[in-house]
Amino acid sequence: MLTPAGRNAFREFLRTEFSEENMLFWMACEELKKEVNKNIIEEKARIIYEDYISILSPKEVSLDSRVREVINRNMVEPSQHIFDDAQLQIYTLMHRDSYPRFMNSTVYKDLLQALSEKSVEA
């Protein structure tokens, strides 16, 4: 999650597991946290809500009802941290569920191979 190459490889793996929305949601939350303009925060929060929180979204992430209720209440006046609890929940889900499978996947092994070849060339 710390490097773009690592995120891209993990995202590719999640796509094969039909759970890419978890990574996309996590990255959208990271972008929202960097924002300082109130109008842009509200717009980005609305987009994230519609894309990942709304039960009508095809990319809805799996959140417990308590977190979902807090977000719904806070959407009246969203801050750049409105999705922090949800982001942590999704990060924990990826860490416990998807990431261990990723570490054993060919996607990860191919990434390691490519990186080791690159370091040998350098």
XYZ file of N, CA, C and O in Angstrom:
488
model
N 0.823 -1.194 0.000
C 0.000 0.000 0.000
C 0.873 1.267 0.000
O 0.383 2.331 -0.274
N 2.140 1.118 0.298
C 3.021 2.283 0.405
C 3.548 2.779 -0.931
O 3.898 3.941 -1.049
N 3.606 1.905 -1.921
C 4.167 2.312 -3.205
C 3.128 2.187 -4.314
O 2.258 1.311 -4.260
N 3.228 3.036 -5.323
C 2.285 2.927 -6.453
C 2.337 1.551 -7.125
O 1.298 0.986 -7.460
N 3.527 0.996 -7.290
C 3.641 -0.325 -7.938
C 2.953 -1.399 -7.103
O 2.252 -2.261 -7.641
N 3.136 -1.327 -5.795
C 2.496 -2.294 -4.903
C 0.983 -2.158 -4.922
O 0.258 -3.160 -4.974
N 0.503 -0.912 -4.888
C -0.951 -0.673 -4.941
C -1.530 -1.174 -6.260
O -2.597 -1.794 -6.286
N -0.823 -0.906 -7.351
C -1.316 -1.352 -8.661
C -1.380 -2.870 -8.749
O -2.349 -3.428 -9.271
N -0.359 -3.545 -8.241
C -0.348 -5.012 -8.276
C -1.466 -5.570 -7.399
O -2.178 -6.499 -7.802
N -1.649 -4.995 -6.217
C -2.717 -5.451 -5.315
C -4.081 -5.184 -5.940
O -4.984 -6.020 -5.886
N -4.218 -4.031 -6.556
C -5.483 -3.692 -7.222
C -5.788 -4.683 -8.349
O -6.922 -5.120 -8.514
N -4.769 -5.028 -9.106
C -4.942 -6.005 -10.185
C -5.402 -7.347 -9.618
O -6.285 -8.001 -10.173
N -4.796 -7.734 -8.500
C -5.205 -8.975 -7.844
C -6.656 -8.886 -7.373
O -7.441 -9.816 -7.559
N -7.019 -7.755 -6.746
C -8.395 -7.581 -6.259
C -9.396 -7.647 -7.411
O -10.510 -8.158 -7.241
N -8.998 -7.151 -8.567
C -9.870 -7.208 -9.738
C -10.189 -8.670 -10.078
O -11.317 -8.998 -10.411
N -9.203 -9.539 -9.959
C -9.442 -10.956 -10.257
C -10.355 -11.602 -9.226
O -10.987 -12.609 -9.509
N -10.415 -11.021 -8.038
C -11.286 -11.539 -6.972
C -12.622 -10.790 -6.913
O -13.404 -10.995 -5.988
N -12.854 -9.923 -7.855
C -14.077 -9.113 -7.901
C -14.274 -8.288 -6.628
O -15.376 -8.133 -6.129
N -13.172 -7.739 -6.113
C -13.271 -6.864 -4.945
C -12.382 -5.622 -5.101
O -11.916 -5.058 -4.121
N -12.197 -5.205 -6.338
C -11.381 -4.029 -6.623
C -11.948 -2.774 -5.969
O -11.212 -1.842 -5.640
N -13.266 -2.744 -5.754
C -13.887 -1.555 -5.163
C -13.299 -1.223 -3.793
O -13.266 -0.063 -3.399
N -12.808 -2.218 -3.064
C -12.208 -1.947 -1.758
C -10.981 -1.052 -1.898
O -10.819 -0.074 -1.173
N -10.118 -1.376 -2.835
C -8.916 -0.577 -3.070
C -9.272 0.798 -3.633
O -8.696 1.815 -3.226
N -10.218 0.836 -4.557
C -10.629 2.118 -5.128
C -11.207 3.034 -4.050
O -10.924 4.233 -4.021
N -12.011 2.471 -3.155
C -12.569 3.247 -2.047
C -11.448 3.761 -1.147
O -11.412 4.941 -0.789
N -10.523 2.889 -0.798
C -9.412 3.279 0.075
C -8.616 4.427 -0.549
O -8.291 5.408 0.116
N -8.308 4.323 -1.855
C -7.540 5.376 -2.539
C -8.340 6.678 -2.620
O -7.773 7.767 -2.446
N -9.644 6.590 -2.856
C -10.477 7.799 -2.907
C -10.481 8.500 -1.551
O -10.428 9.739 -1.480
N -10.525 7.737 -0.471
C -10.477 8.319 0.879
C -9.142 9.003 1.131
O -9.097 10.084 1.742
N -8.058 8.403 0.664
C -6.738 9.024 0.819
C -6.686 10.372 0.094
O -6.138 11.341 0.614
N -7.250 10.417 -1.100
C -7.293 11.675 -1.862
C -8.146 12.721 -1.146
O -7.784 13.890 -1.096
N -9.275 12.310 -0.601
C -10.165 13.236 0.113
C -9.458 13.859 1.313
O -9.618 15.051 1.585
N -8.664 13.080 2.021
C -7.962 13.582 3.204
C -6.993 14.719 2.879
O -6.705 15.547 3.726
N -6.495 14.762 1.645
C -5.540 15.798 1.234
C -6.223 17.114 0.885
O -5.571 18.144 0.776
N -7.523 17.073 0.699
C -8.272 18.247 0.226
C -8.517 19.233 1.370
O -8.773 18.838 2.498
N -8.434 20.534 1.066
C -8.690 21.569 2.069
C -9.861 22.476 1.692
O -10.467 23.095 2.561
N -10.192 22.535 0.415
C -11.288 23.386 -0.050
C -12.627 22.741 0.320
O -12.923 21.619 -0.088
N -13.442 23.469 1.095
C -14.704 22.932 1.598
C -15.640 22.468 0.479
O -16.261 21.405 0.577
N -15.747 23.247 -0.581
C -16.633 22.877 -1.690
C -16.165 21.596 -2.393
O -16.977 20.746 -2.756
N -14.865 21.477 -2.560
C -14.324 20.278 -3.207
C -14.481 19.071 -2.286
O -14.782 17.962 -2.749
N -14.283 19.277 -0.977
C -14.495 18.189 -0.010
C -15.923 17.678 -0.116
O -16.157 16.462 -0.179
N -16.878 18.593 -0.152
C -18.290 18.186 -0.242
C -18.561 17.421 -1.529
O -19.258 16.401 -1.522
N -18.004 17.878 -2.640
C -18.212 17.217 -3.925
C -17.572 15.825 -3.951
O -18.198 14.844 -4.365
N -16.318 15.753 -3.488
C -15.641 14.454 -3.467
C -16.331 13.480 -2.507
O -16.442 12.289 -2.809
N -16.781 13.991 -1.368
C -17.487 13.133 -0.400
C -18.775 12.590 -1.017
O -19.108 11.410 -0.850
N -19.494 13.427 -1.747
C -20.725 12.988 -2.395
C -20.436 11.899 -3.437
O -21.127 10.883 -3.506
N -19.374 12.106 -4.204
C -19.000 11.117 -5.226
C -18.604 9.790 -4.574
O -19.034 8.720 -5.015
N -17.785 9.861 -3.532
C -17.377 8.638 -2.827
C -18.606 7.937 -2.258
O -18.736 6.714 -2.360
N -19.506 8.726 -1.668
C -20.723 8.136 -1.102
C -21.523 7.414 -2.191
O -21.919 6.262 -2.012
N -21.742 8.088 -3.294
C -22.533 7.494 -4.381
C -21.849 6.278 -4.994
O -22.503 5.313 -5.363
N -20.514 6.326 -5.088
C -19.779 5.236 -5.723
C -19.580 4.017 -4.825
O -19.561 2.889 -5.325
N -19.409 4.231 -3.500
C -18.987 3.119 -2.646
C -19.846 2.867 -1.402
O -19.778 1.770 -0.847
N -20.619 3.849 -0.968
C -21.391 3.691 0.275
C -22.858 3.400 -0.024
O -23.490 2.579 0.648
N -23.401 4.048 -1.011
C -24.813 3.888 -1.361
C -25.158 2.426 -1.640
O -24.432 1.732 -2.362
N -26.273 1.985 -1.088
C -26.701 0.600 -1.328
C -27.134 0.396 -2.777
O -27.288 -0.733 -3.224
N -27.286 1.477 -3.517
C -27.660 1.389 -4.925
C -26.451 1.256 -5.847
O -26.598 1.001 -7.039
N -25.264 1.426 -5.293
C -24.056 1.408 -6.115
C -23.622 -0.023 -6.439
O -23.574 -0.874 -5.555
N -23.263 -0.273 -7.696
C -22.721 -1.596 -8.032
C -21.332 -1.831 -7.424
O -20.866 -2.952 -7.341
N -20.666 -0.744 -6.970
C -19.338 -0.851 -6.359
C -19.405 -0.680 -4.831
O -18.399 -0.359 -4.205
N -20.569 -0.921 -4.246
C -20.744 -0.741 -2.804
C -19.759 -1.600 -2.018
O -19.594 -2.786 -2.303
N -19.088 -0.976 -1.028
C -18.190 -1.730 -0.154
C -18.985 -2.261 1.037
O -20.031 -1.723 1.391
N -18.472 -3.304 1.632
C -19.167 -3.972 2.737
C -18.812 -3.309 4.070
O -17.687 -3.443 4.560
N -19.785 -2.591 4.636
C -19.588 -1.889 5.904
C -20.659 -2.317 6.893
O -21.778 -2.648 6.494
N -20.311 -2.246 8.185
C -21.337 -2.565 9.171
C -22.315 -1.394 9.302
O -22.035 -0.265 8.881
N -23.464 -1.672 9.869
C -24.541 -0.671 9.914
C -24.172 0.548 10.754
O -24.572 1.665 10.440
N -23.382 0.366 11.817
C -22.994 1.494 12.670
C -22.176 2.509 11.863
O -22.449 3.709 11.904
N -21.193 2.040 11.127
C -20.343 2.928 10.325
C -21.176 3.613 9.244
O -21.052 4.814 9.010
N -22.041 2.856 8.614
C -22.898 3.403 7.562
C -23.814 4.508 8.118
O -23.990 5.551 7.488
N -24.372 4.291 9.310
C -25.251 5.297 9.934
C -24.490 6.583 10.259
O -25.008 7.681 10.046
N -23.273 6.457 10.773
C -22.459 7.635 11.095
C -22.175 8.436 9.818
O -22.300 9.663 9.804
N -21.837 7.742 8.755
C -21.583 8.434 7.476
C -22.847 9.140 7.008
O -22.791 10.314 6.606
N -23.974 8.456 7.052
C -25.236 9.061 6.611
C -25.533 10.341 7.388
O -25.945 11.344 6.806
N -25.304 10.321 8.703
C -25.546 11.518 9.525
C -24.581 12.643 9.162
O -24.951 13.810 9.094
N -23.327 12.285 8.901
C -22.298 13.293 8.648
C -22.288 13.827 7.223
O -21.602 14.818 6.953
N -23.041 13.213 6.328
C -23.085 13.691 4.943
C -23.739 15.063 4.829
O -23.551 15.746 3.836
N -24.451 15.491 5.853
C -25.056 16.827 5.860
C -23.970 17.890 5.748
O -24.134 18.877 5.037
N -22.877 17.666 6.457
C -21.740 18.589 6.409
C -20.438 17.778 6.453
O -19.796 17.665 7.496
N -20.039 17.207 5.325
C -18.894 16.302 5.326
C -17.552 17.014 5.504
O -17.375 18.143 5.082
N -16.648 16.310 6.167
C -15.261 16.775 6.281
C -14.382 15.802 5.506
O -14.865 14.776 5.022
N -13.097 16.110 5.429
C -12.202 15.206 4.703
C -11.968 13.899 5.466
O -11.379 12.973 4.940
N -12.504 13.815 6.683
C -12.350 12.599 7.484
C -13.667 11.842 7.669
O -13.738 10.948 8.504
N -14.669 12.168 6.888
C -15.987 11.554 7.037
C -15.957 10.033 6.867
O -16.728 9.317 7.487
N -15.043 9.530 6.063
C -15.006 8.095 5.775
C -13.912 7.349 6.543
O -13.636 6.188 6.242
N -13.290 7.995 7.535
C -12.163 7.371 8.238
C -12.508 6.006 8.829
O -11.747 5.043 8.680
N -13.645 5.904 9.525
C -14.031 4.616 10.123
C -14.288 3.566 9.052
O -13.884 2.412 9.183
N -14.945 3.983 7.982
C -15.229 3.060 6.881
C -13.925 2.637 6.204
O -13.738 1.458 5.875
N -13.028 3.585 6.021
C -11.747 3.270 5.378
C -10.967 2.270 6.227
O -10.382 1.321 5.694
N -10.967 2.474 7.534
C -10.271 1.541 8.419
C -10.905 0.151 8.347
O -10.195 -0.864 8.314
N -12.228 0.108 8.299
C -12.915 -1.178 8.208
C -12.551 -1.915 6.914
O -12.276 -3.115 6.918
N -12.501 -1.195 5.813
C -12.160 -1.802 4.527
C -10.680 -2.184 4.488
O -10.314 -3.254 3.989
N -9.820 -1.348 5.042
C -8.392 -1.673 5.114
C -8.190 -2.964 5.923
O -7.431 -3.858 5.510
N -8.868 -3.064 7.055
C -8.771 -4.256 7.904
C -9.264 -5.487 7.153
O -8.635 -6.552 7.217
N -10.357 -5.337 6.439
C -10.882 -6.447 5.630
C -9.849 -6.891 4.593
O -9.576 -8.087 4.457
N -9.270 -5.940 3.885
C -8.258 -6.288 2.880
C -7.041 -6.936 3.535
O -6.501 -7.920 3.030
N -6.612 -6.383 4.672
C -5.426 -6.875 5.368
C -5.609 -8.320 5.847
O -4.699 -9.137 5.728
N -6.783 -8.614 6.367
C -7.039 -9.946 6.928
C -7.469 -10.970 5.881
O -7.227 -12.159 6.054
N -8.118 -10.507 4.829
C -8.731 -11.431 3.881
C -7.972 -11.483 2.554
O -7.401 -12.507 2.192
N -7.957 -10.376 1.841
C -7.400 -10.360 0.488
C -5.882 -10.365 0.459
O -5.276 -11.029 -0.387
N -5.250 -9.621 1.351
C -3.797 -9.469 1.291
C -3.042 -10.792 1.474
O -2.099 -11.054 0.718
N -3.420 -11.640 2.433
C -2.712 -12.927 2.532
C -2.808 -13.757 1.246
O -1.820 -14.394 0.852
N -3.957 -13.734 0.586
C -4.085 -14.453 -0.681
C -3.228 -13.797 -1.767
O -2.630 -14.478 -2.595
N -3.163 -12.469 -1.742
C -2.321 -11.735 -2.694
C -0.856 -12.148 -2.547
O -0.166 -12.368 -3.541
N -0.399 -12.282 -1.311
C 0.996 -12.644 -1.055
C 1.357 -14.016 -1.638
O 2.519 -14.281 -1.918
N 0.363 -14.867 -1.811
C 0.594 -16.195 -2.388
C 0.242 -16.270 -3.866
O 0.332 -17.337 -4.470
N -0.157 -15.149 -4.444
C -0.633 -15.143 -5.826
C 0.504 -15.012 -6.829
O 1.609 -14.565 -6.503
N 0.211 -15.366 -8.069
C 1.194 -15.190 -9.135
C 1.414 -13.709 -9.431
O 2.519 -13.327 -9.842
N 0.405 -12.879 -9.221
C 0.557 -11.431 -9.435
C 1.681 -10.896 -8.546
O 2.569 -10.174 -9.001
N 1.653 -11.260 -7.271
C 2.673 -10.806 -6.324
C 4.037 -11.402 -6.669
O 5.052 -10.701 -6.678
N 4.056 -12.683 -6.968
C 5.323 -13.345 -7.288
C 5.947 -12.770 -8.565
O 7.165 -12.590 -8.642
N 5.100 -12.430 -9.536
C 5.596 -11.793 -10.760
C 6.174 -10.413 -10.459
O 7.194 -10.022 -11.028
N 5.514 -9.654 -9.572
C 6.007 -8.335 -9.182
C 7.377 -8.466 -8.511
O 8.307 -7.722 -8.843
N 7.514 -9.407 -7.583
C 8.802 -9.613 -6.921
C 9.892 -9.981 -7.922
O 11.014 -9.476 -7.842
N 9.545 -10.849 -8.855
C 10.507 -11.267 -9.877
C 10.956 -10.071 -10.712
O 12.152 -9.877 -10.951
N 9.988 -9.251 -11.131
C 10.313 -8.076 -11.946
C 11.182 -7.096 -11.167
O 12.138 -6.534 -11.712
N 10.873 -6.897 -9.897
C 11.663 -5.974 -9.079
C 13.074 -6.508 -8.843
O 14.035 -5.737 -8.849
N 13.211 -7.811 -8.628
C 14.546 -8.357 -8.400
C 15.391 -8.310 -9.686
O 16.580 -8.061 -9.630
N 14.762 -8.519 -10.825
C 15.473 -8.405 -12.108
C 15.929 -6.960 -12.342
O 17.020 -6.723 -12.843
N 15.054 -6.021 -11.971
C 15.372 -4.599 -12.142
C 16.564 -4.207 -11.254
O 17.451 -3.470 -11.680
N 16.585 -4.710 -10.019
C 17.679 -4.352 -9.115
C 18.987 -4.994 -9.550
O 20.065 -4.440 -9.328
N 18.930 -6.172 -10.174
C 20.144 -6.821 -10.674
C 20.718 -6.020 -11.833
O 21.936 -5.869 -11.968
N 19.830 -5.466 -12.679
C 20.266 -4.679 -13.838
C 20.895 -3.362 -13.413
O 21.746 -2.824 -14.108
N 20.469 -2.825 -12.295
C 20.927 -1.493 -11.864
C 22.280 -1.500 -11.239
O 23.150 -2.140 -11.243
